Coordinates of C-alpha atoms in Angstrom, one line a residue:
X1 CA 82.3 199.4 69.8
X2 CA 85.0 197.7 68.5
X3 CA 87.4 200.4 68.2
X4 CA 86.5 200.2 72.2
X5 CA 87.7 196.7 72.1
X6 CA 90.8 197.0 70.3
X7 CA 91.9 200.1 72.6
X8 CA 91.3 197.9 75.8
X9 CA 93.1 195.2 74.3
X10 CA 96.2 197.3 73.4
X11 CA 95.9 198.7 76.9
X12 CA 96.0 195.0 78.6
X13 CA 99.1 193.8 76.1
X14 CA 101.1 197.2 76.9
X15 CA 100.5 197.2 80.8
X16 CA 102.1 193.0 80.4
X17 CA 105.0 194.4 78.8
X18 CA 105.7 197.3 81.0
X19 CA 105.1 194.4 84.3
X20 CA 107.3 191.9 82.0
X21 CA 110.4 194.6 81.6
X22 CA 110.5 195.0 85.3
X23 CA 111.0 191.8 85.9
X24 CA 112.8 190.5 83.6
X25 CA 115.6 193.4 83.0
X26 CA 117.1 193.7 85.9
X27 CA 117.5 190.2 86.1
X28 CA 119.3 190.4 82.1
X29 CA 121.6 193.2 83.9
X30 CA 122.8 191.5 86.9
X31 CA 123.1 188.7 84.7
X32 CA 125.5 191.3 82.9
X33 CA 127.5 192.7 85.8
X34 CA 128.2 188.9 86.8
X35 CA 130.2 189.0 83.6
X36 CA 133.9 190.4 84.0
X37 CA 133.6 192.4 80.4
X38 CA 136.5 191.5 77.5
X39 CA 139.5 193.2 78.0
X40 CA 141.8 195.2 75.4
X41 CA 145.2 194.0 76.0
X42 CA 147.2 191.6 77.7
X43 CA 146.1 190.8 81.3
X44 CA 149.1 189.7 84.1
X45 CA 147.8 189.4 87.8
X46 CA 144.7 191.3 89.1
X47 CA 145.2 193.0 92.3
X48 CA 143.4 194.9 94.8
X49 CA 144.6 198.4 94.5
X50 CA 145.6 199.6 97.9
X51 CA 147.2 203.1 99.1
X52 CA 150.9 201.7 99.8
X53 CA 150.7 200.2 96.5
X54 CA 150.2 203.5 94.6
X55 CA 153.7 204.2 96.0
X56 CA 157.0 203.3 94.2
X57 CA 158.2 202.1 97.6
X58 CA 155.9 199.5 97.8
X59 CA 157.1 197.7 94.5
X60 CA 160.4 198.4 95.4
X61 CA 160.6 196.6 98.4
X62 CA 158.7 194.1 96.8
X63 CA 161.2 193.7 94.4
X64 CA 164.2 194.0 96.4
X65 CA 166.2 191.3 95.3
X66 CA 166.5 192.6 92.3
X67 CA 167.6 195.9 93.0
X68 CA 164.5 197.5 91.4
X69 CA 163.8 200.9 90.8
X70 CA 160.2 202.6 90.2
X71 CA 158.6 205.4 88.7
X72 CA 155.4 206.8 88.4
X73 CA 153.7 208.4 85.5
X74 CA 149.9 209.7 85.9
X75 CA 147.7 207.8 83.7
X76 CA 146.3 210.3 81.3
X77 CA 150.7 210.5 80.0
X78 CA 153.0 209.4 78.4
X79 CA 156.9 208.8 79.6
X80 CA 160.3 208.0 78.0
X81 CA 159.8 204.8 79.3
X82 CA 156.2 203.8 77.5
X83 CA 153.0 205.1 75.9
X84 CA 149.4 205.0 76.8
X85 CA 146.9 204.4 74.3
X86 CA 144.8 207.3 72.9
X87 CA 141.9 205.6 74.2
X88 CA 143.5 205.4 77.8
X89 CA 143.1 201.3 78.0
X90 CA 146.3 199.9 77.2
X91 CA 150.3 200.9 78.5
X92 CA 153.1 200.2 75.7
X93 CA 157.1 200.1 77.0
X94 CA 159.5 200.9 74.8
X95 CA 162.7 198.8 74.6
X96 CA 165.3 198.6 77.6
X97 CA 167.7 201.5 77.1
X98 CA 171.3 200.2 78.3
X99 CA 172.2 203.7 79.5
X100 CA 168.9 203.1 82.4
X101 CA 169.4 201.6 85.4
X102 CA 169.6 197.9 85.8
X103 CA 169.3 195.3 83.2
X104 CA 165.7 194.4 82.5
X105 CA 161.8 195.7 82.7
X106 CA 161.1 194.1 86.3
X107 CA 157.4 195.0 86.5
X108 CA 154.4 197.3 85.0
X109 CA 151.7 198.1 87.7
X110 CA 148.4 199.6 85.7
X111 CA 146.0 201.5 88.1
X112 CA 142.4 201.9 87.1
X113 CA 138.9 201.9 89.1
X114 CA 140.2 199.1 92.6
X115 CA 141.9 197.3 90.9
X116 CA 145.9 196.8 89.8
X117 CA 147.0 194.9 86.5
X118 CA 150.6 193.3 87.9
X119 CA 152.6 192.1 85.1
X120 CA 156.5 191.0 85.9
X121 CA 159.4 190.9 83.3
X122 CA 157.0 193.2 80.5
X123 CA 158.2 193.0 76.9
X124 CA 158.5 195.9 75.1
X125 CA 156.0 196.4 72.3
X126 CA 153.4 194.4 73.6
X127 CA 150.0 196.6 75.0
X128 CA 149.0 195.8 78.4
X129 CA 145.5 196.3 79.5
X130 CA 144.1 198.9 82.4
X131 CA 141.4 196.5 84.4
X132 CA 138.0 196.9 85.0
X133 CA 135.2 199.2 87.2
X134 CA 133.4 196.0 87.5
X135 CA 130.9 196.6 83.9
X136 CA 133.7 198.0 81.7
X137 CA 137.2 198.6 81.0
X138 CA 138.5 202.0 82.7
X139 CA 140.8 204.3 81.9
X140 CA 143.9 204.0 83.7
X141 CA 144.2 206.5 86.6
X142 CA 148.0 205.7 86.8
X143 CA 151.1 203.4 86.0
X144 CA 153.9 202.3 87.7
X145 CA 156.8 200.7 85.8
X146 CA 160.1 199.2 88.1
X147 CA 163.5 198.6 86.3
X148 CA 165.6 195.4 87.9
X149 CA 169.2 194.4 87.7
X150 CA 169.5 190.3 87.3
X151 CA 170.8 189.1 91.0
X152 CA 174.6 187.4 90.3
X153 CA 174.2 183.4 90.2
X154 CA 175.7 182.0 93.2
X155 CA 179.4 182.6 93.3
X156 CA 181.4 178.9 94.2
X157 CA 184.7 177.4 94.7
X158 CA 185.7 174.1 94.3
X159 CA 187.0 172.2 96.8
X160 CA 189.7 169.3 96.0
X161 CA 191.9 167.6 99.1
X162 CA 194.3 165.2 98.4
X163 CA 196.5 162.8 100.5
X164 CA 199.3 161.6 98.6
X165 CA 199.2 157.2 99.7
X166 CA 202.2 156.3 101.9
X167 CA 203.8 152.9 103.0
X168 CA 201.1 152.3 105.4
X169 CA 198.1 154.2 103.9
X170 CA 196.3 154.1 100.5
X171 CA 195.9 157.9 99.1
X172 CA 192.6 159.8 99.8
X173 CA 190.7 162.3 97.3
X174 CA 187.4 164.3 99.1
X175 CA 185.4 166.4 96.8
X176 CA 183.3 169.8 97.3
X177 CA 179.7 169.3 96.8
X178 CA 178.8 172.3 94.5
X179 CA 180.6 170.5 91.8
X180 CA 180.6 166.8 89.8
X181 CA 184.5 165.9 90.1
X182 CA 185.5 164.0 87.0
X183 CA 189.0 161.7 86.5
X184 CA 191.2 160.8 83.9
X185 CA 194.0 158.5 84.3
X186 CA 197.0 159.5 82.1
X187 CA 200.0 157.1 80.8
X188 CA 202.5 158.3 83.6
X189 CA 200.5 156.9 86.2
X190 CA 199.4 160.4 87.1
X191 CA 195.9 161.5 87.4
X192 CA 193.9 164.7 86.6
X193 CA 190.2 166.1 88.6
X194 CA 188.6 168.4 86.9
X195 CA 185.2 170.1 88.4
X196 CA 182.2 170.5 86.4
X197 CA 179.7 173.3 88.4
X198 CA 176.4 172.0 89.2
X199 CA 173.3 173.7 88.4
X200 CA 172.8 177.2 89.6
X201 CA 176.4 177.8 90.1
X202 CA 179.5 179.7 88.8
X203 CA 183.2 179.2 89.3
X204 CA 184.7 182.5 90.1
X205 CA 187.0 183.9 87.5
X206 CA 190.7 183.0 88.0
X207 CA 189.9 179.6 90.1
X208 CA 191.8 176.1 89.6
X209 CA 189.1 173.8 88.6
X210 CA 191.4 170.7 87.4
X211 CA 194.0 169.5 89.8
X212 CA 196.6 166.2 89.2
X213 CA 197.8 163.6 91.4
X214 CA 201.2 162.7 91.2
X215 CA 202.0 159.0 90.0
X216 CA 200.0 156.7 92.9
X217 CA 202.5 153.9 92.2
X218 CA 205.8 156.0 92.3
X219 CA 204.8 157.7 95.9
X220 CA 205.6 154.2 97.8
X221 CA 208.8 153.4 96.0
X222 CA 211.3 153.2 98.7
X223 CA 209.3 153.4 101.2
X224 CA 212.0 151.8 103.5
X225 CA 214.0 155.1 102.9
X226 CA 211.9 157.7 104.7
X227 CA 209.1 159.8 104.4
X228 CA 207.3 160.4 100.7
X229 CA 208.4 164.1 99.4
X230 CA 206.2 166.7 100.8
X231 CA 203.7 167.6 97.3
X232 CA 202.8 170.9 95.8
X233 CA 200.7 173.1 97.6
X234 CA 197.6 174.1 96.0
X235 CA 197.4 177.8 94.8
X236 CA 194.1 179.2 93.3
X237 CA 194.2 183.3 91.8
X238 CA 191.1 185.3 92.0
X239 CA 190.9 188.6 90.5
X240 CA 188.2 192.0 91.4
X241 CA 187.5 195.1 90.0
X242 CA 185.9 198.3 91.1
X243 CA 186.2 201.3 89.3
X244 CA 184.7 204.8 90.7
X245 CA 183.6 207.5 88.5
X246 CA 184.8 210.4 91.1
X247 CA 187.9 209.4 91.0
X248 CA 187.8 207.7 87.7
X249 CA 190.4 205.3 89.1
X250 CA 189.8 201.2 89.2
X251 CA 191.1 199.3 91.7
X252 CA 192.3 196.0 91.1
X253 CA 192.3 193.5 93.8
X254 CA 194.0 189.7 93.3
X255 CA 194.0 187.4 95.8
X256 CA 196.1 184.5 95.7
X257 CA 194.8 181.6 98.3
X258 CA 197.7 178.8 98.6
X259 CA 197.4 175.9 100.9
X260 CA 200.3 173.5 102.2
X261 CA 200.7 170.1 103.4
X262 CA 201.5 169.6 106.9
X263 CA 202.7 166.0 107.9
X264 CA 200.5 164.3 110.0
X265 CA 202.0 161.6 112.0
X266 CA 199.6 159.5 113.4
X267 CA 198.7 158.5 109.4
X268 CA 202.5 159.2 108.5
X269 CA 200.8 161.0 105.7
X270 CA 200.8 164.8 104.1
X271 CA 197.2 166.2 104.9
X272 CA 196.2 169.8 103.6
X273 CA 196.8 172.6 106.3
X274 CA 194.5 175.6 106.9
X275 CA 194.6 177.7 103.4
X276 CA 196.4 181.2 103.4
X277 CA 195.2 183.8 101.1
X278 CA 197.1 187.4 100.7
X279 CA 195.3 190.2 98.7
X280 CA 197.6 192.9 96.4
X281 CA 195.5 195.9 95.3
X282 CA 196.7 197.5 92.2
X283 CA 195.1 200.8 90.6
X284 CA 195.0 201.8 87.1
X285 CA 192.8 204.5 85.0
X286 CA 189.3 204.0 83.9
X287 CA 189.1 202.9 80.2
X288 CA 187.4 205.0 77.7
X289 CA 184.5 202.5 78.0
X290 CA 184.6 202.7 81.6
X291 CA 184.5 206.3 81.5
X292 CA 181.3 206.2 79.1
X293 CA 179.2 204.9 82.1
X294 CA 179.8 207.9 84.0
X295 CA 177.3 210.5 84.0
X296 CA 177.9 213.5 83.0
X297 CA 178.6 216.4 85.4
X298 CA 176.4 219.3 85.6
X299 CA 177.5 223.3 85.5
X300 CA 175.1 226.0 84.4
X301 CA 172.3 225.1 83.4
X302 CA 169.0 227.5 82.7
X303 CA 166.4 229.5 81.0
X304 CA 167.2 233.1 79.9
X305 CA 165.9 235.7 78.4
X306 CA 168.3 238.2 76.0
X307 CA 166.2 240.8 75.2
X308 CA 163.2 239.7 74.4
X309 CA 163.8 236.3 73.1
X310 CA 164.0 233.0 75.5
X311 CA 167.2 230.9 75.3
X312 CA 168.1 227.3 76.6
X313 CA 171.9 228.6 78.6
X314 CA 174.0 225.4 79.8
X315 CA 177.0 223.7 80.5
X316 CA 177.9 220.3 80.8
X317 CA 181.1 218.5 81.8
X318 CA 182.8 215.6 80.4
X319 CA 184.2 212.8 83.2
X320 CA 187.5 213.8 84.0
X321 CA 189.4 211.9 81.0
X322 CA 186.7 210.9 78.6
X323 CA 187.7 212.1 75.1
X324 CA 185.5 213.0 72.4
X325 CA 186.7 213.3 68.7
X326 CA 184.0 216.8 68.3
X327 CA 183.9 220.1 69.3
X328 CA 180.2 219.6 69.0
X329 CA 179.3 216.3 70.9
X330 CA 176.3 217.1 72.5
X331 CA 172.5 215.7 71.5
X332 CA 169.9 217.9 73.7
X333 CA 166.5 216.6 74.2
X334 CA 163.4 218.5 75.0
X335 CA 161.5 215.7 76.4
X336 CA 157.7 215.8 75.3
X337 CA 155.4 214.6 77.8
X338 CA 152.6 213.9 75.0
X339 CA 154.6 213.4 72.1
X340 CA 157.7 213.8 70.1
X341 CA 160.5 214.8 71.8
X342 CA 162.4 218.2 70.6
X343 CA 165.6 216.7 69.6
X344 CA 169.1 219.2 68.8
X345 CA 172.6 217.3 68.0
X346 CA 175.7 218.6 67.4
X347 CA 176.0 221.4 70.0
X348 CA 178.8 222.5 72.3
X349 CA 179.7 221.4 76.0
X350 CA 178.8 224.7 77.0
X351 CA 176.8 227.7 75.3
X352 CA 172.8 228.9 74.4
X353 CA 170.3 226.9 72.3
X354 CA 167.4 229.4 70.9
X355 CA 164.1 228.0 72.9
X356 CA 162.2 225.6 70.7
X357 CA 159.2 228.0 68.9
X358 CA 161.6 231.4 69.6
X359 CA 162.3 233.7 67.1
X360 CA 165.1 235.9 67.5
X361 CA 164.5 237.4 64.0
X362 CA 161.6 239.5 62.8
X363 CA 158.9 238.2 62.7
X364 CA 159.7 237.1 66.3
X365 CA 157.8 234.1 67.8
X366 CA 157.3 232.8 70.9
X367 CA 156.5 229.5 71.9
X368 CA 152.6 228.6 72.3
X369 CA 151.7 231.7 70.2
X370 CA 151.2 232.1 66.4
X371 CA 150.9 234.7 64.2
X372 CA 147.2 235.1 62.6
X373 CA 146.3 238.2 59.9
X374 CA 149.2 240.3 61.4
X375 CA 148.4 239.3 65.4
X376 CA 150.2 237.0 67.5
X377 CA 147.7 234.7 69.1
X378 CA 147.8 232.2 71.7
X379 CA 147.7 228.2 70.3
X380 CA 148.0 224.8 71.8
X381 CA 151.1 224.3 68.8
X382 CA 154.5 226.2 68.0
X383 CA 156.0 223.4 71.1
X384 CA 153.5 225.4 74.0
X385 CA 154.4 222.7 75.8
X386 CA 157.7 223.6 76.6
X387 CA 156.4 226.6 78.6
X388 CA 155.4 224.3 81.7
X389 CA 158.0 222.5 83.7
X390 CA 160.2 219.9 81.3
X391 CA 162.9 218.0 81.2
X392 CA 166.2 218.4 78.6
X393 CA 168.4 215.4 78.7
X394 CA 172.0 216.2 77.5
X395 CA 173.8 213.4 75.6
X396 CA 176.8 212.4 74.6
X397 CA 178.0 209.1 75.7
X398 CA 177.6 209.8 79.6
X399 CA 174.2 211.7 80.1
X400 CA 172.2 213.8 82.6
X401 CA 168.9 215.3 82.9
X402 CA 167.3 218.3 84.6
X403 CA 164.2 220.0 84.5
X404 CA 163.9 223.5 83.4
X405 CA 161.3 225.9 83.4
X406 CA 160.3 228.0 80.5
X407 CA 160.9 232.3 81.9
X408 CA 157.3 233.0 83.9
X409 CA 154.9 235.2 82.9
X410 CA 156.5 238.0 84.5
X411 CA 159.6 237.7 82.7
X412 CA 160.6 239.9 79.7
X413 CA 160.5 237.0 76.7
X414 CA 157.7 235.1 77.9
X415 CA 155.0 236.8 75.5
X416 CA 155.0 238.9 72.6
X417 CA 153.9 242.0 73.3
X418 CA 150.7 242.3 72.1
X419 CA 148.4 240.3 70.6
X420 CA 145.5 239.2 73.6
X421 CA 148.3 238.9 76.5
X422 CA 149.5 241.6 78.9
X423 CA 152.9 243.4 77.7
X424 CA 156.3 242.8 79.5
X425 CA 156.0 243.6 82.7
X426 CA 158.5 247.2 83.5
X427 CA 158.5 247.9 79.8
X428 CA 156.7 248.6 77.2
X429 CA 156.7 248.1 73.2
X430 CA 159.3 250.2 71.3
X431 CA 161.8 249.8 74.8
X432 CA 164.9 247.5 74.6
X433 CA 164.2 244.7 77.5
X434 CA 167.2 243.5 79.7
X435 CA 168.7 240.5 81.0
X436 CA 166.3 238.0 82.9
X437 CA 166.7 234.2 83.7
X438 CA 164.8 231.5 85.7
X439 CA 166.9 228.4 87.1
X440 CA 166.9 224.5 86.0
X441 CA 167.5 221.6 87.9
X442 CA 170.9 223.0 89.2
X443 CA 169.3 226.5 90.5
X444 CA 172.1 228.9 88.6
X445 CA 172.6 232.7 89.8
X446 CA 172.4 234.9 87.3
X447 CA 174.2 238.2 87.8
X448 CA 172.4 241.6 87.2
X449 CA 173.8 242.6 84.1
X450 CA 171.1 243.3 82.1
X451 CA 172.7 246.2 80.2
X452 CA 176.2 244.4 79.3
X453 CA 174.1 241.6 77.9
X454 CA 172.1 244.0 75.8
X455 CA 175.3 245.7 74.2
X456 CA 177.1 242.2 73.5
X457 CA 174.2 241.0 72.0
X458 CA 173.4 237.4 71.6
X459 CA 173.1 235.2 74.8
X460 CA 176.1 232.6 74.3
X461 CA 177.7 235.2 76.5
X462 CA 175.5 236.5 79.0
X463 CA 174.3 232.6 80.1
X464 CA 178.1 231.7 81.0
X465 CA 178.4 234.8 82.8
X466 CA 178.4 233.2 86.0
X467 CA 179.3 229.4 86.2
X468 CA 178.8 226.9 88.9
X469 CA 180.8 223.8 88.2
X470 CA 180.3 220.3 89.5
X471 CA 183.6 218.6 90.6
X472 CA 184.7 215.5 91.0
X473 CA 184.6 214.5 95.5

């Protein structure tokens, strides 16, 4: 009987518990959701994520007055230009290269779940956080980052009139209002203005910002005898550069502005006339340092097989009077997606770079396979991913990228042989394999000359076969 009692009992308590947690737990979890969780990372400005703002457009209209320019990277990568956390929550920028576009970070846009994280001006180095799906942190879907060029402060000239004091007028001074006018009274009785710029303004380079009046006193000596002399005009001497890299010439324009005194005589005074400005355009050569912002100009530039080994064939081109102290100037950079970048200095303006994880030697190797007990297998290492589409950046003051895809399957160096992938494709192990090439950013022709290629042997001279150069307009 009492074992009855006590199995009743347990039966009452567990049924209050189960009616108790039904209640009261959904009511704990809404509490929950109410909650916006902790995030990992620095926050800016929460957005509504909409489809116009998943464009780079959209950013960089909103960021128009500072020239911006955007770019977007899917969220589960990395860029050049910053790395995602391994976790997929936070975005890192790396510094601000001065060879990028613009002057500054202008904005990082992180995408995840509805939401947008809006930060303007990011720091380098500093992790900023993907937002929430309402209960936790997601994992960003995408990111946006815009680079901005600093708008020019307000460009100003000062404005000084003078009229000189006569026998039957006292002189007059009127001053511009985008600058303070200061005086200082000299020994000689003469007088000198100088500007001071007020806040949020520049004097343009070149300008007269001081100007001095004659002696006050001396200018109605003899007044009986005529007319006061006629003063100086005022002259002011701006100067303008432009440079072009396709012509690698800068133009140099001056203007000279001068303004005379007319007499006016209803006052019997000298009053300022309309100013008269006259340009002279000069031209010169670009400096060397000039010359270094100009990008480099593309020729050839490609993969290729010779043989059965896959080669990097290029050609750059050096602006038309940039000189380099090396016959080997250039830094090429196979640019890694997910991690280190591939990176090959001292190389020639033209020639072949073996691909990275090629063999040309015995045992030959091929990127993305390995050997294992005597078999070439397939592996995610030995820089497989250089066998999707990448880009190489070529280097050497002035710069320029491309992307290049690794030779397709089809092609005779894309695989070994044997080892769990189909052979060549037309040949078969033991046979010597031709000439075969697929085209980078600049979509090279390659000329069928398989069987030259084979009997010169290595690829420096098969890639430059055929060159398509990029000249100046």
């Amino acid at each position: 009987m009492s074992a009855l009692r006590t199995k009743k009992r347990f039966q009452i308590v567990a049924g209050a518990a189960v009616a108790f947690s039904l209640i009261v737990a959904p009511v704990v979890a809404n509490g929950a959701a109410a909650e916006e969780p902790a995030l990992v990372g620095v926050v800016g400005t929460l957005e509504a994520a909409t489809p116009e703002a998943n464009q780079e457009s959209y950013w960089e209209t909103r960021y128009a007055d500072h020239q911006a320019e955007c770019y977007k990277v899917d969220g589960a990568r990395s860029s050049s230009h910053g790395t995602i956390s391994a976790d997929k929550k936070t975005i890192t920028l790396v510094p601000f290269q001065d060879a990028w576009p613009g002057d500054h970070w202008e904005a990082l846009i992180i995408k995840a779940g509805n939401t947008n994280n809006v930060i303007r001006h990011p720091e380098a180095g500093v992790a900023y956080a993907s937002p929430s799906n309402g209960n936790n942190q997601a994992d960003v879907s995408h990111w946006i980052v815009c680079k901005g060029t600093t708008p020019a402060p307000a460009v100003v000239v000062p404005d000084l009139q003078l009229t000189p004091p006569t026998c039957l007028a006292e002189g007059l001074i009127t001053r511009s209002e985008n600058a303070d006018w200061t005086s200082q009274e000299h020994e000689d009785g003469t007088t000198t203005w100088t500007a001071v710029p007020k806040a949020g303004t520049v004097f343009e380079t070149g300008v007269k910002i001081s100007w001095t009046t004659p002696n006050l006193a001396k200018l109605t000596e003899g007044c009986e005898s005529g007319d006061p002399e006629k003063p100086e005009p005022l002259r002011s001497v701006t100067t303008k550069t432009t440079f072009d890299c396709d012509s690698t010439t800068a133009v140099v324009t001056t203007t000279t502005t001068v303004t005379e005194h007319v007499w006016d005589a209803e006052t019997e005074t000298w009053v300022l006339g309309e100013p008269v400005s006259t340009d002279e355009v000069t031209e010169r050569p670009l400096t060397q340092d000039e010359l270094a912002d100009c990008p480099l100009l593309p020729g050839e530039i490609l993969s290729v097989c010779v043989g059965d080994v896959p080669y990097l064939g290029y050609e750059v081109i050096l602006p038309e009077g940039y000189e380099v102290d090396s016959e080997t100037p250039v830094t090429i950079t196979f640019l890694n997606p997910d991690g280190d970048d591939h990176v090959v200095p001292g190389q020639p303006l033209a020639g072949t770079l073996l691909w990275p994880g090629a063999s040309a030697t015995e045992p030959k190797m091929w990127p993305g396979w390995e050997l294992v007990d005597g078999e070439y297998a397939q592996t995610d290492g030995n820089f497989a991913w250089t066998r999707e589409g990448i880009t190489i950046r070529f280097e050497v003051n002035p710069s320029y990228s491309t992307e290049v895809e690794y030779p397709p399957a089809t092609a005779l160096c894309a695989n070994p042989p044997v080892g769990g992938g189909e052979p060549f494709e037309n040949s078969t192990p033991g046979t010597t394999p031709g000439l075969a090439a697929t085209g980078g950013g600049v979509s090279p022709l390659i000329p069928a000359a398989a069987g030259l290629a084979v009997l010169l042997g290595i690829a420096a001279l098969a890639v430059v076969a055929v060159r398509r150069r990029h000249t100046a307009s």
